Coordinates of N, CA and C in Angstrom, one line a residue:
X206 N -1.0 -4.5 6.6 CA -2.4 -4.8 6.1 C -2.5 -6.3 5.7
X207 N -1.4 -6.7 5.1 CA -1.4 -8.1 4.6 C -1.5 -9.1 5.7
X208 N -0.7 -8.9 6.8 CA -0.7 -9.8 7.9 C -2.0 -9.9 8.6
X209 N -2.8 -8.8 8.6 CA -4.1 -8.8 9.2 C -5.1 -9.8 8.6
X210 N -4.8 -10.2 7.3 CA -5.7 -11.1 6.7 C -5.2 -12.5 6.6
X211 N -4.2 -12.8 7.3 CA -3.6 -14.2 7.3 C -4.0 -15.0 8.5
X212 N -3.8 -16.3 8.3 CA -4.2 -17.3 9.4 C -3.1 -18.4 9.4
X213 N -3.1 -19.2 10.4 CA -2.4 -20.4 10.5 C -0.9 -20.2 10.3
X214 N -0.2 -21.2 9.6 CA 1.2 -21.1 9.5 C 1.7 -19.9 8.7
X215 N 0.9 -19.4 7.8 CA 1.3 -18.2 7.0 C 1.4 -17.0 7.9
X216 N 0.4 -16.9 8.8 CA 0.4 -15.8 9.8 C 1.6 -16.0 10.7
X217 N 1.9 -17.2 11.2 CA 3.0 -17.4 12.1 C 4.3 -17.0 11.4
X218 N 4.5 -17.4 10.2 CA 5.7 -17.1 9.4 C 5.9 -15.6 9.3
X219 N 4.8 -14.9 8.9 CA 4.8 -13.5 8.7 C 5.1 -12.8 10.0
X220 N 4.5 -13.2 11.1 CA 4.8 -12.6 12.4 C 6.2 -12.7 12.7
X221 N 6.8 -13.9 12.5 CA 8.2 -14.1 12.7 C 9.1 -13.2 11.9
X222 N 8.8 -13.1 10.6 CA 9.5 -12.2 9.7 C 9.5 -10.8 10.2
X223 N 8.3 -10.4 10.7 CA 8.1 -9.0 11.1 C 8.6 -8.8 12.6
X224 N 9.1 -9.9 13.2 CA 9.5 -9.9 14.6 C 8.4 -9.4 15.5
X225 N 7.3 -9.9 15.4 CA 6.1 -9.5 16.2 C 5.5 -10.7 16.8
X226 N 5.0 -10.5 18.0 CA 4.3 -11.7 18.7 C 2.9 -11.9 18.2
X227 N 2.2 -10.8 17.8 CA 0.8 -11.0 17.4 C 0.4 -9.9 16.5
X228 N -0.8 -10.1 15.9 CA -1.3 -9.2 14.9 C -1.8 -7.9 15.6
X229 N -2.2 -7.9 16.8 CA -2.6 -6.7 17.5 C -1.5 -5.7 17.7
X230 N -0.3 -6.2 17.9 CA 0.9 -5.3 18.0 C 1.2 -4.7 16.7
X231 N 1.1 -5.4 15.6 CA 1.3 -4.8 14.3 C 0.3 -3.8 14.0
X232 N -1.0 -4.1 14.3 CA -2.1 -3.1 14.0 C -1.9 -1.8 14.8
X233 N -1.4 -2.0 16.1 CA -1.2 -0.8 16.9 C -0.1 0.0 16.4
X234 N 1.0 -0.6 16.0 CA 2.1 0.2 15.4 C 1.8 0.8 14.1
X235 N 1.0 0.2 13.3 CA 0.5 0.8 12.1 C -0.3 2.0 12.3
X236 N -1.2 1.9 13.3 CA -2.1 3.1 13.6 C -1.2 4.2 14.1
X237 N -0.2 3.9 14.9 CA 0.8 5.0 15.4 C 1.5 5.6 14.2
X238 N 1.9 4.8 13.2 CA 2.6 5.4 12.1 C 1.7 6.3 11.3
X239 N 0.5 5.8 11.1 CA -0.5 6.6 10.3 C -0.8 8.0 11.0
X240 N -0.9 7.9 12.4 CA -1.1 9.1 13.1 C 0.0 10.1 13.0
X241 N 1.3 9.6 13.0 CA 2.4 10.5 12.8 C 2.4 11.1 11.4
X242 N 2.1 10.3 10.4 CA 2.0 10.8 9.0 C 1.0 11.9 8.9
X243 N -0.2 11.8 9.5 CA -1.2 12.8 9.5 C -0.8 14.0 10.2
X244 N -0.1 13.8 11.4 CA 0.3 15.0 12.2 C 1.3 15.8 11.5
X245 N 2.2 15.2 10.8 CA 3.3 15.9 10.2 C 2.8 16.8 9.1
X246 N 1.8 16.2 8.3 CA 1.2 17.0 7.2 C 2.1 17.1 6.0
X247 N 1.7 17.8 5.0 CA 2.5 18.0 3.8 C 2.1 19.2 3.0
X248 N 2.9 19.6 2.2 CA 2.6 20.7 1.2 C 2.6 20.1 -0.2
X249 N 2.1 20.8 -1.1 CA 2.0 20.3 -2.5 C 3.3 20.0 -3.1
X250 N 4.3 20.9 -2.8 CA 5.6 20.7 -3.4 C 6.6 19.9 -2.6
X251 N 6.2 19.5 -1.4 CA 7.1 18.8 -0.5 C 8.1 19.6 0.3
X252 N 8.0 20.9 0.2 CA 8.9 21.8 1.0 C 8.2 22.2 2.3
X253 N 9.0 22.4 3.3 CA 8.5 22.8 4.6 C 9.3 24.0 5.0
X254 N 8.7 25.1 5.4 CA 9.3 26.3 5.7 C 10.4 26.2 6.8
X255 N 10.2 25.3 7.7 CA 11.2 25.2 8.8 C 12.2 24.1 8.5
X256 N 12.3 23.6 7.3 CA 13.3 22.6 6.9 C 13.1 21.2 7.3
X257 N 11.9 20.9 7.9 CA 11.6 19.5 8.3 C 11.3 18.7 7.1
X258 N 11.7 17.4 7.1 CA 11.4 16.5 6.0 C 9.9 16.3 5.9
X259 N 9.4 16.2 4.7 CA 7.9 15.9 4.6 C 7.7 14.4 4.5
X260 N 6.6 14.0 5.0 CA 6.3 12.6 5.1 C 4.9 12.4 4.4
X261 N 4.8 11.4 3.5 CA 3.6 11.0 2.9 C 3.4 9.5 3.1
X262 N 2.2 9.1 3.6 CA 2.0 7.7 3.8 C 0.6 7.4 3.2
X263 N 0.5 6.6 2.2 CA -0.8 6.3 1.6 C -1.1 4.8 1.7
X264 N -2.3 4.4 1.9 CA -2.7 3.0 2.0 C -3.7 2.7 0.9
X265 N -3.3 1.8 0.1 CA -4.2 1.3 -1.0 C -3.9 -0.1 -1.3
X266 N -5.0 -0.8 -1.7 CA -4.9 -2.2 -2.0 C -5.6 -2.5 -3.3
X267 N -4.9 -3.0 -4.3 CA -5.5 -3.4 -5.5 C -5.4 -4.9 -5.7
X268 N -6.5 -5.5 -5.8 CA -6.6 -7.0 -5.9 C -7.0 -7.4 -7.3
X269 N -6.4 -8.4 -7.9 CA -6.7 -8.9 -9.2 C -8.1 -9.5 -9.1
X270 N -8.9 -9.2 -10.2 CA -10.3 -9.7 -10.3 C -10.4 -11.2 -10.1
X271 N -9.4 -11.9 -10.4 CA -9.4 -13.4 -10.3 C -9.2 -13.8 -8.8
X272 N -8.7 -12.9 -8.0 CA -8.5 -13.2 -6.5 C -9.1 -12.0 -5.7
X273 N -10.4 -11.8 -5.8 CA -11.0 -10.7 -5.1 C -10.8 -10.8 -3.5
X274 N -10.7 -9.6 -2.9 CA -10.6 -9.6 -1.5 C -12.0 -9.9 -0.8
X275 N -11.9 -10.6 0.3 CA -13.2 -10.9 1.0 C -13.8 -9.7 1.6
X276 N -15.1 -9.6 1.5 CA -15.8 -8.3 1.9 C -15.5 -8.0 3.4
X277 N -15.4 -9.0 4.3 CA -15.1 -8.7 5.7 C -13.7 -8.1 5.8
X278 N -12.8 -8.6 5.1 CA -11.4 -8.1 5.1 C -11.3 -6.7 4.6
X279 N -12.0 -6.4 3.5 CA -12.0 -5.1 2.9 C -12.6 -4.1 3.9
X280 N -13.7 -4.4 4.6 CA -14.5 -3.5 5.4 C -13.8 -3.4 6.8
X281 N -13.6 -4.5 7.5 CA -13.1 -4.4 8.8 C -11.6 -4.2 9.0
X282 N -10.8 -4.7 8.1 CA -9.3 -4.6 8.2 C -8.9 -3.4 7.4
X283 N -9.1 -3.4 6.1 CA -8.5 -2.4 5.2 C -9.2 -1.0 5.5
X284 N -10.5 -1.0 5.5 CA -11.2 0.3 5.7 C -11.1 0.8 7.1
X285 N -11.6 0.0 8.0 CA -11.8 0.4 9.4 C -10.4 0.5 10.2
X286 N -9.6 -0.5 10.0 CA -8.3 -0.5 10.8 C -7.3 0.4 10.1
X287 N -7.1 0.3 8.8 CA -6.0 1.0 8.2 C -6.4 2.2 7.3
X288 N -7.7 2.5 7.3 CA -8.2 3.6 6.5 C -7.6 3.5 5.1
X289 N -7.8 2.3 4.5 CA -7.2 2.0 3.3 C -8.3 1.8 2.2
X290 N -8.0 2.5 1.0 CA -8.8 2.3 -0.1 C -8.5 0.9 -0.8
X291 N -9.5 0.3 -1.3 CA -9.3 -1.0 -2.0 C -10.1 -1.0 -3.3
X292 N -9.5 -1.8 -4.3 CA -10.2 -1.8 -5.6 C -9.8 -3.1 -6.2
X293 N -10.8 -3.7 -7.0 CA -10.5 -4.9 -7.8 C -10.2 -4.4 -9.2
X294 N -9.1 -5.0 -9.7 CA -8.7 -4.5 -11.1 C -8.3 -5.7 -11.9
X295 N -8.0 -5.5 -13.2 CA -7.6 -6.5 -14.1 C -6.1 -6.4 -14.4
X296 N -5.3 -7.0 -13.6 CA -3.9 -7.0 -13.8 C -3.4 -7.6 -15.1
X297 N -4.1 -8.7 -15.5 CA -3.7 -9.5 -16.6 C -3.8 -8.8 -17.9
X298 N -4.8 -8.0 -18.2 CA -5.0 -7.4 -19.5 C -5.0 -5.9 -19.5
X299 N -5.0 -5.3 -18.3 CA -5.0 -3.8 -18.2 C -3.9 -3.3 -17.3
X300 N -2.8 -3.9 -17.3 CA -1.7 -3.5 -16.4 C -1.3 -2.1 -16.5
X301 N -1.1 -1.6 -17.8 CA -0.7 -0.3 -18.0 C -1.7 0.7 -17.5
X302 N -3.0 0.5 -17.7 CA -4.1 1.3 -17.2 C -4.1 1.3 -15.7
X303 N -3.9 0.1 -15.0 CA -3.8 0.0 -13.6 C -2.6 0.8 -13.0
X304 N -1.5 0.7 -13.7 CA -0.3 1.5 -13.3 C -0.6 3.0 -13.3
X305 N -1.2 3.5 -14.3 CA -1.5 4.9 -14.4 C -2.5 5.3 -13.4
X306 N -3.5 4.5 -13.1 CA -4.5 4.7 -12.1 C -3.9 4.8 -10.7
X307 N -3.0 3.8 -10.4 CA -2.3 3.8 -9.1 C -1.5 5.0 -8.9
X308 N -0.7 5.4 -9.9 CA 0.1 6.6 -9.9 C -0.7 7.9 -9.6
X309 N -1.8 8.0 -10.4 CA -2.6 9.2 -10.2 C -3.2 9.2 -8.8
X310 N -3.7 8.1 -8.3 CA -4.2 8.0 -7.0 C -3.2 8.4 -5.9
X311 N -2.0 7.8 -6.0 CA -0.9 8.1 -5.0 C -0.5 9.6 -5.0
X312 N -0.5 10.1 -6.2 CA -0.1 11.6 -6.3 C -1.2 12.4 -5.7
X313 N -2.5 12.1 -5.9 CA -3.6 12.8 -5.4 C -3.7 12.7 -3.8
X314 N -3.6 11.5 -3.3 CA -3.8 11.4 -1.9 C -2.5 11.8 -1.1
X315 N -1.4 11.9 -1.7 CA -0.2 12.3 -1.0 C 0.1 13.8 -1.2
X316 N -0.8 14.5 -1.8 CA -0.6 15.9 -2.0 C 0.5 16.2 -2.9
X317 N 0.8 15.3 -3.8 CA 1.8 15.4 -4.8 C 3.2 15.0 -4.4
X318 N 3.3 14.5 -3.2 CA 4.6 14.0 -2.7 C 5.0 12.7 -3.4
X319 N 4.1 11.8 -3.6 CA 4.4 10.5 -4.3 C 3.9 10.7 -5.7
X320 N 4.8 10.8 -6.7 CA 4.4 11.1 -8.0 C 4.5 9.9 -9.0
X321 N 5.3 9.0 -8.7 CA 5.5 7.9 -9.6 C 5.7 6.6 -8.8
X322 N 4.7 6.1 -8.1 CA 4.8 5.0 -7.3 C 5.2 3.7 -8.1
X323 N 4.6 3.6 -9.3 CA 4.9 2.5 -10.2 C 5.6 3.0 -11.4
X324 N 6.8 2.7 -11.6 CA 7.6 3.2 -12.7 C 7.4 2.3 -13.9
X325 N 7.0 2.9 -15.1 CA 6.8 2.0 -16.2 C 8.0 1.3 -16.8
X326 N 9.2 1.8 -16.4 CA 10.4 1.2 -17.0 C 11.1 0.3 -16.0
X327 N 10.5 -0.1 -14.9 CA 11.2 -0.9 -13.9 C 11.4 -2.3 -14.5
X328 N 12.7 -2.7 -14.7 CA 13.0 -3.9 -15.4 C 12.5 -5.2 -14.8
X329 N 12.3 -5.2 -13.5 CA 11.9 -6.4 -12.8 C 10.5 -6.8 -13.1
X330 N 9.6 -5.9 -13.5 CA 8.2 -6.2 -13.8 C 7.8 -5.9 -15.2
X331 N 8.7 -5.2 -16.0 CA 8.3 -4.8 -17.3 C 7.8 -5.9 -18.2
X332 N 8.5 -7.1 -18.1 CA 8.2 -8.2 -18.9 C 7.4 -9.3 -18.2
X333 N 6.9 -9.0 -17.0 CA 6.2 -10.0 -16.2 C 4.7 -10.1 -16.8
X334 N 4.1 -11.2 -16.6 CA 2.7 -11.4 -17.0 C 1.8 -10.5 -16.1
X335 N 2.2 -10.2 -14.9 CA 1.4 -9.3 -14.1 C 2.3 -8.2 -13.5
X336 N 2.7 -7.2 -14.4 CA 3.6 -6.2 -14.0 C 3.2 -5.4 -12.8
X337 N 2.0 -5.0 -12.7 CA 1.6 -4.2 -11.5 C 1.6 -5.0 -10.2
X338 N 1.1 -6.2 -10.3 CA 1.1 -7.1 -9.1 C 2.5 -7.2 -8.6
X339 N 3.5 -7.4 -9.5 CA 4.9 -7.6 -9.1 C 5.4 -6.3 -8.4
X340 N 5.1 -5.2 -9.1 CA 5.6 -3.9 -8.6 C 5.0 -3.6 -7.2
X341 N 3.7 -3.8 -7.0 CA 3.1 -3.5 -5.7 C 3.7 -4.4 -4.6
X342 N 3.9 -5.6 -4.9 CA 4.6 -6.5 -3.9 C 6.0 -6.0 -3.6
X343 N 6.7 -5.6 -4.6 CA 8.1 -5.1 -4.4 C 8.1 -3.8 -3.6
X344 N 7.2 -2.9 -3.9 CA 7.2 -1.6 -3.2 C 6.7 -1.8 -1.8
X345 N 5.8 -2.7 -1.5 CA 5.3 -2.9 -0.2 C 6.3 -3.6 0.7
X346 N 7.2 -4.3 0.1 CA 8.2 -5.0 0.9 C 9.4 -4.2 1.2
X347 N 9.6 -3.1 0.4 CA 10.8 -2.3 0.6 C 10.7 -1.5 1.9

């Protein structure tokens, strides 16, 4: 989702990092992964009667109010291409509230499979000026 909004050298660097020739290839692979996630399905407790692993894939984008997403990017890329929810939030003064909101959202849309997307005790972002921003970047890069 991030690469789809980039241009110039930043896009070139990101494509190189992702070992992809162009953004269309990335978008195509992303759609394939989302289709697999939907086809596999899930149960509330994550158990499957036939022993198959359960898969949950959620797409969400939270942007700091000081750096709002461009409307065209939100509509055409996030919503239309990736079926992604997006929201503008206040990372600077409401990080704890945002963390709780993100966790509740992830739990709801994953059918309970993703319960704690952002951990309140994660040492790398606990003392950061923007703890949720740091955590989201870290989780998306993993």
